[in-house]
Amino acid sequence: MGYVHITDISQFIPPSSLMKTAGTWTDAVGTSVPYIDRTPAAAAFTLAIPIPLPSSAIGLQAARLQAVQVWYTIGVEAATGFATAAIVRVNLRTQTLAPNAGLVASTPDGDHDTADKRRAVAVHHMTLSLTSPPWLLKQYGYYVQLTVDAHLNTEFRYHGAQADYTLRL
């Protein structure tokens, strides 16, 4: 039996994996690129992007999440706010309590380190780097949470994400 230790590997997370709230969302494909569009409307919404990487009950085995890159576009008018761009860990371990969640320490890249930069009209490629990259443990789930407050004319398009990690098996 062999040993695997790959330090620069990525997993694409397609737009179809996205969980979204508040608004009318439309799946589309343009120039062979799938995406999800939100119909402009003044309302706050949250996106939850699952991070589907292998986990293990054995320490230092499985995936070690390093960063998550997110591609999105804001058009016509900047969003009113973009309060949250975070990585969340969901605890699924207990059998007697409902799952609970907490933020994982991460830092956005310099082009997205403030709400004003994240909400601007632009094609965005935001990277959230984990401060202390964890080995993913069995019975925990991870996702990226984005909370946006759209203006009446804000067009929002989500293109997908990519998880960057180390794999050890």
Short mmCIF file of C-alpha atoms in Angstrom, two decimals, residues 5-169:
data_model
loop_
_atom_site.label_atom_id
_atom_site.label_comp_id
_atom_site.label_asym_id
_atom_site.label_seq_id
_atom_site.Cartn_x
_atom_site.Cartn_y
_atom_site.Cartn_z
CA HIS A 5 1.32 13.51 0.00
CA ILE A 6 0.40 16.12 -2.61
CA THR A 7 0.95 19.72 -1.52
CA ASP A 8 -0.58 21.68 -4.40
CA ILE A 9 -3.94 20.28 -5.42
CA SER A 10 -7.31 21.93 -6.08
CA GLN A 11 -10.98 21.01 -6.33
CA PHE A 12 -13.34 23.04 -8.51
CA ILE A 13 -16.73 23.70 -6.92
CA PRO A 14 -19.28 24.33 -9.70
CA PRO A 15 -22.07 26.91 -9.52
CA SER A 16 -24.62 24.09 -9.22
CA SER A 17 -23.32 23.30 -5.69
CA LEU A 18 -24.29 26.72 -4.38
CA MET A 19 -26.96 27.21 -1.70
CA LYS A 20 -28.56 30.65 -2.03
CA THR A 21 -31.19 32.72 -0.26
CA ALA A 22 -33.42 35.70 -1.03
CA GLY A 23 -34.04 36.44 -4.63
CA THR A 24 -34.69 34.95 -8.02
CA TRP A 25 -31.74 32.93 -9.29
CA THR A 26 -31.28 31.57 -12.81
CA ASP A 27 -28.85 28.90 -13.98
CA ALA A 28 -27.24 29.76 -17.30
CA VAL A 29 -24.34 28.98 -19.61
CA GLY A 30 -22.56 31.66 -21.60
CA THR A 31 -19.56 31.04 -23.87
CA SER A 32 -19.41 27.47 -22.47
CA VAL A 33 -19.12 28.79 -18.88
CA PRO A 34 -21.89 27.87 -16.41
CA TYR A 35 -22.99 30.49 -13.90
CA ILE A 36 -25.90 31.55 -11.69
CA ASP A 37 -27.47 35.01 -12.06
CA ARG A 38 -29.51 36.83 -9.45
CA THR A 39 -32.27 39.08 -10.76
CA PRO A 40 -31.56 42.65 -9.53
CA ALA A 41 -33.55 43.56 -6.43
CA ALA A 42 -32.87 45.51 -3.24
CA ALA A 43 -32.39 42.78 -0.64
CA ALA A 44 -29.73 41.03 1.39
CA PHE A 45 -28.85 37.46 0.47
CA THR A 46 -26.48 34.76 1.64
CA LEU A 47 -24.53 32.25 -0.42
CA ALA A 48 -23.18 29.03 1.08
CA ILE A 49 -20.52 27.32 -1.04
CA PRO A 50 -19.78 23.78 0.20
CA ILE A 51 -16.16 22.62 0.28
CA PRO A 52 -16.33 18.92 -0.70
CA LEU A 53 -12.92 17.58 0.39
CA PRO A 54 -11.99 14.26 2.01
CA SER A 55 -11.86 14.14 5.79
CA SER A 56 -10.66 11.54 8.27
CA ALA A 57 -10.87 10.55 11.93
CA ILE A 58 -7.08 10.03 11.83
CA GLY A 59 -5.06 13.19 12.47
CA LEU A 60 -2.78 14.49 9.66
CA GLN A 61 -4.66 12.36 7.13
CA ALA A 62 -7.14 13.56 4.47
CA ALA A 63 -7.26 17.12 3.09
CA ARG A 64 -5.63 20.16 4.68
CA LEU A 65 -7.56 23.18 3.45
CA GLN A 66 -5.23 26.07 2.51
CA ALA A 67 -7.47 28.58 0.70
CA VAL A 68 -10.69 28.98 -1.23
CA GLN A 69 -10.96 31.09 -4.36
CA VAL A 70 -14.35 32.50 -5.38
CA TRP A 71 -15.27 34.01 -8.76
CA TYR A 72 -18.23 36.38 -9.00
CA THR A 73 -19.29 39.48 -10.92
CA ILE A 74 -21.14 42.55 -9.71
CA GLY A 75 -22.61 44.65 -12.50
CA VAL A 76 -24.55 47.89 -13.16
CA GLU A 77 -24.47 49.22 -9.58
CA ALA A 78 -22.33 48.30 -6.57
CA ALA A 79 -23.99 46.34 -3.80
CA THR A 80 -25.03 48.32 -0.74
CA GLY A 81 -22.94 46.03 1.47
CA PHE A 82 -20.88 42.84 1.48
CA ALA A 83 -20.46 42.18 5.18
CA THR A 84 -19.38 38.54 5.21
CA ALA A 85 -16.77 36.64 3.26
CA ALA A 86 -15.84 33.81 5.60
CA ILE A 87 -15.07 30.12 5.89
CA VAL A 88 -17.38 28.27 8.27
CA ARG A 89 -16.92 24.91 10.00
CA VAL A 90 -20.07 22.95 10.86
CA ASN A 91 -19.84 20.52 13.78
CA LEU A 92 -21.86 17.40 12.95
CA ARG A 93 -20.33 15.26 15.72
CA THR A 94 -22.87 15.18 18.50
CA GLN A 95 -25.85 12.86 18.44
CA THR A 96 -27.84 14.74 21.06
CA LEU A 97 -27.54 18.33 19.82
CA ALA A 98 -28.32 20.01 16.52
CA PRO A 99 -25.30 20.79 14.31
CA ASN A 100 -23.59 24.07 15.17
CA ALA A 101 -21.11 26.25 13.31
CA GLY A 102 -18.25 28.67 13.84
CA LEU A 103 -15.96 30.78 11.70
CA VAL A 104 -12.53 29.51 10.72
CA ALA A 105 -9.84 32.20 10.83
CA SER A 106 -9.15 33.33 7.27
CA THR A 107 -7.86 36.40 5.47
CA PRO A 108 -9.19 37.78 2.17
CA ASP A 109 -6.70 38.89 -0.47
CA GLY A 110 -5.80 42.60 -0.67
CA ASP A 111 -8.35 43.30 -3.40
CA HIS A 112 -11.19 41.99 -1.18
CA ASP A 113 -10.12 42.83 2.38
CA THR A 114 -12.93 45.37 2.91
CA ALA A 115 -16.66 45.31 2.23
CA ASP A 116 -16.25 48.27 -0.16
CA LYS A 117 -13.80 46.32 -2.32
CA ARG A 118 -15.95 43.15 -2.32
CA ARG A 119 -19.17 45.03 -3.26
CA ALA A 120 -17.69 47.08 -6.14
CA VAL A 121 -18.80 46.77 -9.76
CA ALA A 122 -16.18 44.42 -11.22
CA VAL A 123 -15.30 40.87 -12.17
CA HIS A 124 -14.03 39.47 -8.86
CA HIS A 125 -11.55 36.70 -8.04
CA MET A 126 -11.44 36.62 -4.24
CA THR A 127 -9.10 34.34 -2.31
CA LEU A 128 -9.76 33.49 1.33
CA SER A 129 -6.56 32.06 2.87
CA LEU A 130 -6.82 30.12 6.11
CA THR A 131 -4.72 31.50 8.95
CA SER A 132 -4.04 28.02 10.44
CA PRO A 133 -4.92 25.50 7.72
CA PRO A 134 -6.75 22.55 9.31
CA TRP A 135 -6.64 18.87 8.43
CA LEU A 136 -10.30 18.15 7.77
CA LEU A 137 -11.72 15.92 10.44
CA LYS A 138 -14.51 13.40 10.06
CA GLN A 139 -17.93 14.72 11.12
CA TYR A 140 -17.12 18.34 10.30
CA GLY A 141 -18.28 20.15 7.18
CA TYR A 142 -16.82 23.32 5.67
CA TYR A 143 -18.34 25.99 3.47
CA VAL A 144 -17.74 29.57 2.35
CA GLN A 145 -20.37 32.07 3.46
CA LEU A 146 -20.92 35.28 1.51
CA THR A 147 -23.50 37.82 2.72
CA VAL A 148 -24.35 40.57 0.25
CA ASP A 149 -26.81 43.44 0.53
CA ALA A 150 -27.83 44.22 -3.04
CA HIS A 151 -28.96 47.61 -4.33
CA LEU A 152 -32.09 47.77 -6.49
CA ASN A 153 -29.95 47.62 -9.67
CA THR A 154 -27.16 45.30 -8.50
CA GLU A 155 -26.54 42.43 -10.88
CA PHE A 156 -24.80 39.50 -9.17
CA ARG A 157 -23.35 36.53 -11.04
CA TYR A 158 -21.64 33.57 -9.38
CA HIS A 159 -19.15 31.63 -11.52
CA GLY A 160 -17.79 29.02 -9.10
CA ALA A 161 -15.08 28.40 -6.52
CA GLN A 162 -11.95 26.36 -6.05
CA ALA A 163 -10.59 24.81 -2.85
CA ASP A 164 -6.78 24.66 -2.64
CA TYR A 165 -5.43 21.99 -0.32
CA THR A 166 -2.81 19.42 0.60
CA LEU A 167 -3.82 15.76 0.32
CA ARG A 168 -2.31 13.13 2.57
CA LEU A 169 -3.48 9.51 2.54
#
